[in-house]
mmCIF file with all atom_site columns, C-alpha atoms in Angstrom:
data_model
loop_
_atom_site.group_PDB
_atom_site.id
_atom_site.type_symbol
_atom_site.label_atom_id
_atom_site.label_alt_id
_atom_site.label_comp_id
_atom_site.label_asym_id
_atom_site.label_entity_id
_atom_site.label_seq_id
_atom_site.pdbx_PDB_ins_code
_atom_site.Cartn_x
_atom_site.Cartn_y
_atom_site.Cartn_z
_atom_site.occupancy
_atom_site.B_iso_or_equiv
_atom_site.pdbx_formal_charge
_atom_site.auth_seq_id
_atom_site.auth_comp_id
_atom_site.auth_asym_id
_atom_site.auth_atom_id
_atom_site.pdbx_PDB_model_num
ATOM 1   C CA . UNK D 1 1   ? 117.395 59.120 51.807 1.00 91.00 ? 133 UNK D CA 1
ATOM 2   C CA . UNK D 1 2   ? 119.608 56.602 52.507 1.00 96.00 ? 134 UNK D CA 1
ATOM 3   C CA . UNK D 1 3   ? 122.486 54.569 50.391 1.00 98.00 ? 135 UNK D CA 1
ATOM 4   C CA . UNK D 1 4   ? 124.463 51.024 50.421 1.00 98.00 ? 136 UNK D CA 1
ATOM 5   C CA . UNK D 1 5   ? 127.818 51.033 48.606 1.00 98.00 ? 137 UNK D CA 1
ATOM 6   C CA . UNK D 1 6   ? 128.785 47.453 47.811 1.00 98.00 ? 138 UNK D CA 1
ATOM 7   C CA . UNK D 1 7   ? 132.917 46.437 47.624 1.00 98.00 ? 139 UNK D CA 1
ATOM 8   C CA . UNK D 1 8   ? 134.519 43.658 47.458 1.00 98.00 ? 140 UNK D CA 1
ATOM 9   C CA . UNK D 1 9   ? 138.005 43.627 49.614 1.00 98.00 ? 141 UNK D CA 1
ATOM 10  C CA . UNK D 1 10  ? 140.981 41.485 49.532 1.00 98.00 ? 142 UNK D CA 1
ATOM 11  C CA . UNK D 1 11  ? 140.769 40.047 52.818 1.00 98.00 ? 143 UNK D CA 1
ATOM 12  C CA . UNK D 1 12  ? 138.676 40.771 56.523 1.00 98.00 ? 144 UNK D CA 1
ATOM 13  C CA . UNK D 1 13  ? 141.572 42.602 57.926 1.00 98.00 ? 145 UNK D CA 1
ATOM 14  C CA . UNK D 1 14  ? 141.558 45.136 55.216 1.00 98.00 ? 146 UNK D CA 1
ATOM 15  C CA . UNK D 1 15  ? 137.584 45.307 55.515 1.00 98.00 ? 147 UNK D CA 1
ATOM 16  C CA . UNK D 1 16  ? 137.478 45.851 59.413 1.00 98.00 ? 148 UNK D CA 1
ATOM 17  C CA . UNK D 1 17  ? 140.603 48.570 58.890 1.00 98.00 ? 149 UNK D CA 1
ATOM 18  C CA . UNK D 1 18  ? 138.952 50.723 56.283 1.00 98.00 ? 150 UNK D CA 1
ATOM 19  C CA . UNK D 1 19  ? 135.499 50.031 57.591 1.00 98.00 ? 151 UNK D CA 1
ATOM 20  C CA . UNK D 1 20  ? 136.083 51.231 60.972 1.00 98.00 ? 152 UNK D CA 1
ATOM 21  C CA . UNK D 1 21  ? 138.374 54.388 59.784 1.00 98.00 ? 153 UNK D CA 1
ATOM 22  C CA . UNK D 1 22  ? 134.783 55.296 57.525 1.00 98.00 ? 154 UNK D CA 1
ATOM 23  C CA . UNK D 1 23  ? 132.949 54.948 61.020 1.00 97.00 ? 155 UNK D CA 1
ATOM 24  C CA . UNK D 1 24  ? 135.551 57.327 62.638 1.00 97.00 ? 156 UNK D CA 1
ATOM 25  C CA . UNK D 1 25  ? 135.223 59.876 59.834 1.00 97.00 ? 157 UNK D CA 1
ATOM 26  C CA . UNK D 1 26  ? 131.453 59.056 60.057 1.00 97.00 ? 158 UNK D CA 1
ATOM 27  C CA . UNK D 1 27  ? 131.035 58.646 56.370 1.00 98.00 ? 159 UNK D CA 1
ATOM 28  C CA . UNK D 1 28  ? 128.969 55.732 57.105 1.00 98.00 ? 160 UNK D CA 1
ATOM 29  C CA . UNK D 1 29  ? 126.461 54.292 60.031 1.00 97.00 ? 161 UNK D CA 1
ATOM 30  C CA . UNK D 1 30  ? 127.100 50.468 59.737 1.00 97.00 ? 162 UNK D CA 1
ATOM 31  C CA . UNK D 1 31  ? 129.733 47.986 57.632 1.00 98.00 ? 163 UNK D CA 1
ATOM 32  C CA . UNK D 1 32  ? 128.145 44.118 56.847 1.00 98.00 ? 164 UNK D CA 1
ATOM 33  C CA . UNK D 1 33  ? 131.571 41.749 56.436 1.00 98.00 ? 165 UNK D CA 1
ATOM 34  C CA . UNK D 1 34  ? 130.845 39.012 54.787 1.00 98.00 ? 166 UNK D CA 1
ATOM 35  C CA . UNK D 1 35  ? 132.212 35.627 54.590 1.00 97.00 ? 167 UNK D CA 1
ATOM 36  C CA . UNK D 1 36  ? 135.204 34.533 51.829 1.00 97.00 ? 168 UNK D CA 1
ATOM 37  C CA . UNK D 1 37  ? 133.835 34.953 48.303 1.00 98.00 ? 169 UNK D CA 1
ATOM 38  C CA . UNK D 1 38  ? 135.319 33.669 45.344 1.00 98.00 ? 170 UNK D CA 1
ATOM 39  C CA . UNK D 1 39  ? 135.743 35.731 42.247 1.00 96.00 ? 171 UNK D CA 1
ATOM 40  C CA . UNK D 1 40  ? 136.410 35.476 38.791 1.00 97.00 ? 172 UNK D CA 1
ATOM 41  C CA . UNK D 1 41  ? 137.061 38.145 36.491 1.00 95.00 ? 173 UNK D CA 1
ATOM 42  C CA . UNK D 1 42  ? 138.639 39.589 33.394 1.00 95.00 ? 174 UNK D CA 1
ATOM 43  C CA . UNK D 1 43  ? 141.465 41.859 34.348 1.00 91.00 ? 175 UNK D CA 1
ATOM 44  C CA . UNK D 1 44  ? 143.586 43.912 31.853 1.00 93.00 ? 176 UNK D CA 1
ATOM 45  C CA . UNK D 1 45  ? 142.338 41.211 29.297 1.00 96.00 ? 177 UNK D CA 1
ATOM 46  C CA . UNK D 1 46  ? 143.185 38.677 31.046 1.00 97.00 ? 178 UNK D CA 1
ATOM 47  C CA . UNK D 1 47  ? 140.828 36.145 33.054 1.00 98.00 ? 179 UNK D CA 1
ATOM 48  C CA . UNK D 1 48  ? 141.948 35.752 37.126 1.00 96.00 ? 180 UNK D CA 1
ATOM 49  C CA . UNK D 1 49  ? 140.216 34.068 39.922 1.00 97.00 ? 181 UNK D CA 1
ATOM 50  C CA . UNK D 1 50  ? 140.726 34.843 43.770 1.00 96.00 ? 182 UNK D CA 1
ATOM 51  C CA . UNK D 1 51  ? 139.394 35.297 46.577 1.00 98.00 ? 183 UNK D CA 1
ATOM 52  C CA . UNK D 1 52  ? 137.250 38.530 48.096 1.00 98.00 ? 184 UNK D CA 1
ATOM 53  C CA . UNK D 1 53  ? 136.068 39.565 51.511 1.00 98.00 ? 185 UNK D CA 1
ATOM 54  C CA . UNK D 1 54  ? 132.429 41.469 50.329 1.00 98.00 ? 186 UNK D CA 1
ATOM 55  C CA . UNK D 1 55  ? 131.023 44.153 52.565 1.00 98.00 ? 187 UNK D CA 1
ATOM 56  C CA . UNK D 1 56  ? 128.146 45.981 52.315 1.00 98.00 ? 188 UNK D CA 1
ATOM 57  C CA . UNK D 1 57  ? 128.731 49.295 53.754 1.00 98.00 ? 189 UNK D CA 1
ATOM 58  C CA . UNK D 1 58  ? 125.291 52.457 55.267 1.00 98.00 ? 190 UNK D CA 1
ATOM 59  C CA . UNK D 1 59  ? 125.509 55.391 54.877 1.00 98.00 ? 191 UNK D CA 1
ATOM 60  C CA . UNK D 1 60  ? 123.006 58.541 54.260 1.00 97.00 ? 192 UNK D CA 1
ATOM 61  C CA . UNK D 1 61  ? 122.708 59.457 50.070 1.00 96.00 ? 193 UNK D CA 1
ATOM 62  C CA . UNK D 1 62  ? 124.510 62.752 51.144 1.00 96.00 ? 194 UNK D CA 1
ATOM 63  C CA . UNK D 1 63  ? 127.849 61.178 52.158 1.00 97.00 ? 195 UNK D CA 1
ATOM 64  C CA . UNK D 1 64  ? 127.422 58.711 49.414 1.00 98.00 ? 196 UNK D CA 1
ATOM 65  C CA . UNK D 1 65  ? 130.099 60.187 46.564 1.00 98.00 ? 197 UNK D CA 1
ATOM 66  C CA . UNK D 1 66  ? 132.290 61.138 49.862 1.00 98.00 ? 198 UNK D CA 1
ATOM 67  C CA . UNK D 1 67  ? 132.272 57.875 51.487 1.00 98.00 ? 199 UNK D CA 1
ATOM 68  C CA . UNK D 1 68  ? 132.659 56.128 47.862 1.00 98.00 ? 200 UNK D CA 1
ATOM 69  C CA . UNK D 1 69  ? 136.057 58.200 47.273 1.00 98.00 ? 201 UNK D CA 1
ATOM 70  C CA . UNK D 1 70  ? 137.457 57.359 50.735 1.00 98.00 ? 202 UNK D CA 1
ATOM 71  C CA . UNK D 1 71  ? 137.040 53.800 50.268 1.00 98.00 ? 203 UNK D CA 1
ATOM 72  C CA . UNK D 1 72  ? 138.658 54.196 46.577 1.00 98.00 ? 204 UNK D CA 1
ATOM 73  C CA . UNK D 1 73  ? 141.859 56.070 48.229 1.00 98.00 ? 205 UNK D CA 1
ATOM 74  C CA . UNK D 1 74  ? 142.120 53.821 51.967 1.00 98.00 ? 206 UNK D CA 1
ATOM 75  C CA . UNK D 1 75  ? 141.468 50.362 49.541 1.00 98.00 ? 207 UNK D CA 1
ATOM 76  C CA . UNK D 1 76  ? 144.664 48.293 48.581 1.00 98.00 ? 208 UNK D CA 1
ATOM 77  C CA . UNK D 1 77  ? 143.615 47.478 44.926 1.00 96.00 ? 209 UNK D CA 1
ATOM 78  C CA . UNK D 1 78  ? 144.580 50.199 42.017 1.00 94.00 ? 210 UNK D CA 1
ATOM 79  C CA . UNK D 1 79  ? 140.874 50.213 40.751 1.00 95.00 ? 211 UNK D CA 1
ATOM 80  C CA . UNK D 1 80  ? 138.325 48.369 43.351 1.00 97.00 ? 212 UNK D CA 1
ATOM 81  C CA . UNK D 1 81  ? 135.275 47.790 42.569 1.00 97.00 ? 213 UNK D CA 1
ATOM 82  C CA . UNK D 1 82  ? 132.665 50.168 44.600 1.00 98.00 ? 214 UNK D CA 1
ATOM 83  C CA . UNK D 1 83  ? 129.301 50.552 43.267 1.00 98.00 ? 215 UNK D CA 1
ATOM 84  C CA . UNK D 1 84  ? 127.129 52.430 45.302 1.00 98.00 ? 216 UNK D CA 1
ATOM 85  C CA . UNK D 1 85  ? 123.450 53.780 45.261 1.00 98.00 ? 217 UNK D CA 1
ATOM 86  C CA . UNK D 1 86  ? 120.663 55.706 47.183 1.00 97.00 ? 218 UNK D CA 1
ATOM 87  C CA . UNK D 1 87  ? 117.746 53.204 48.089 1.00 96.00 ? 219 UNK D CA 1
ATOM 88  C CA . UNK D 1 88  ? 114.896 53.429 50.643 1.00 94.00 ? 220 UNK D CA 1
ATOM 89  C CA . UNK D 1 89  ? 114.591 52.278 54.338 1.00 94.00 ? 221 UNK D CA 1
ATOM 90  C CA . UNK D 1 90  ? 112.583 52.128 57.207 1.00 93.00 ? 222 UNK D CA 1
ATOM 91  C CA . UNK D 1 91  ? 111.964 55.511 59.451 1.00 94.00 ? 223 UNK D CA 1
ATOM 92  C CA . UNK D 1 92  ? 114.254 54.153 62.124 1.00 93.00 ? 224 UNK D CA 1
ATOM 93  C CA . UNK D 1 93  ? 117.239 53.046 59.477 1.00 93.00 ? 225 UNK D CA 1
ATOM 94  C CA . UNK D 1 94  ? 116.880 56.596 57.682 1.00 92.00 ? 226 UNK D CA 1
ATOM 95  C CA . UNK D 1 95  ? 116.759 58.867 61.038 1.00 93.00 ? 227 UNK D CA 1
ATOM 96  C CA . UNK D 1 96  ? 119.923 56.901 62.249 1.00 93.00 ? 228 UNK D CA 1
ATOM 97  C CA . UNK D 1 97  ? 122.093 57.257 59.223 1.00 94.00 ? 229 UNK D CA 1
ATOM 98  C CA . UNK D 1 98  ? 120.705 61.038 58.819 1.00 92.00 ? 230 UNK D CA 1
ATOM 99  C CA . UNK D 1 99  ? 122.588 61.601 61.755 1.00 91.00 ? 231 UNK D CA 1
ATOM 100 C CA . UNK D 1 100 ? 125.808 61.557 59.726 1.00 91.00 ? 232 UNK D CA 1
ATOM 101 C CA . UNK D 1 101 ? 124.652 64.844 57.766 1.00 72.00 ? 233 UNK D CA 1
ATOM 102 C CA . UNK D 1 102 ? 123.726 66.104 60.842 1.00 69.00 ? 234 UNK D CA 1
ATOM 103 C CA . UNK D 1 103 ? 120.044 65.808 60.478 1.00 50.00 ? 235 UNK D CA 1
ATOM 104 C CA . UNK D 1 104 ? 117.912 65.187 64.023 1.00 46.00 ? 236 UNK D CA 1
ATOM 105 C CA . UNK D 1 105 ? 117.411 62.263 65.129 1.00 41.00 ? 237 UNK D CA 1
ATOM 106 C CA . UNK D 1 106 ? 113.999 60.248 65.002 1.00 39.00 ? 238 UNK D CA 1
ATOM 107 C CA . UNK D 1 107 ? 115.621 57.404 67.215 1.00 37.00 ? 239 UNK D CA 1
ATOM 108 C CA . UNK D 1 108 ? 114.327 57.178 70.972 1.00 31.00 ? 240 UNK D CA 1
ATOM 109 C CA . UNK D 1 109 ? 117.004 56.213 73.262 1.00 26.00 ? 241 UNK D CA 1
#
């Protein structure tokens, strides 16, 4: 099965850095950077505003809780927000990001 973990980063830079050291570790298959976002929140009981860099990061549901932890130690904020949860996809999708468990391959190349 695989999983999407959703979080919200303070800028691209910081998306692309931790994004691509997830890919090295191969704790996930693919990173989606989005465009600016802004946010607005209650923090410490206090309301803020900013503005966020989302990304939507693959992975297979077996690296899920790893790749979740990484990103909560590599990320710049004291408690980010990472939500993350197993979900069904297409043959293709699930046979590439088995790969990171080390399952075979359904994927012609």
């Amino acid at each position: 099965m695989t999983a999407l973990i959703y979080c919200p980063f303070p800028d691209r830079e910081t998306a692309e850095r931790i994004g691509a050291q997830l890919l090295d570790e191969q704790l996930i298959g693919c990173i989606n950077i989005g465009g600016p976002i802004r946010s607005l929140f209650v923090w410490d009981g206090e309301r803020g505003e900013g503005e966020e860099v989302p990304a939507l990061l693959k992975t297979d549901a077996a690296k899920l809780r790893q790749a979740i932890d990484r990103i909560e130690h590599l990320h710049p904020y004291d408690t980010p927000a990472i939500v993350g949860w197993p979900c069904e996809a297409s043959a293709g999708t699930s046979a590439w990001l088995g790969q990171l468990h080390g399952g075979k391959s359904g994927v012609a190349s």
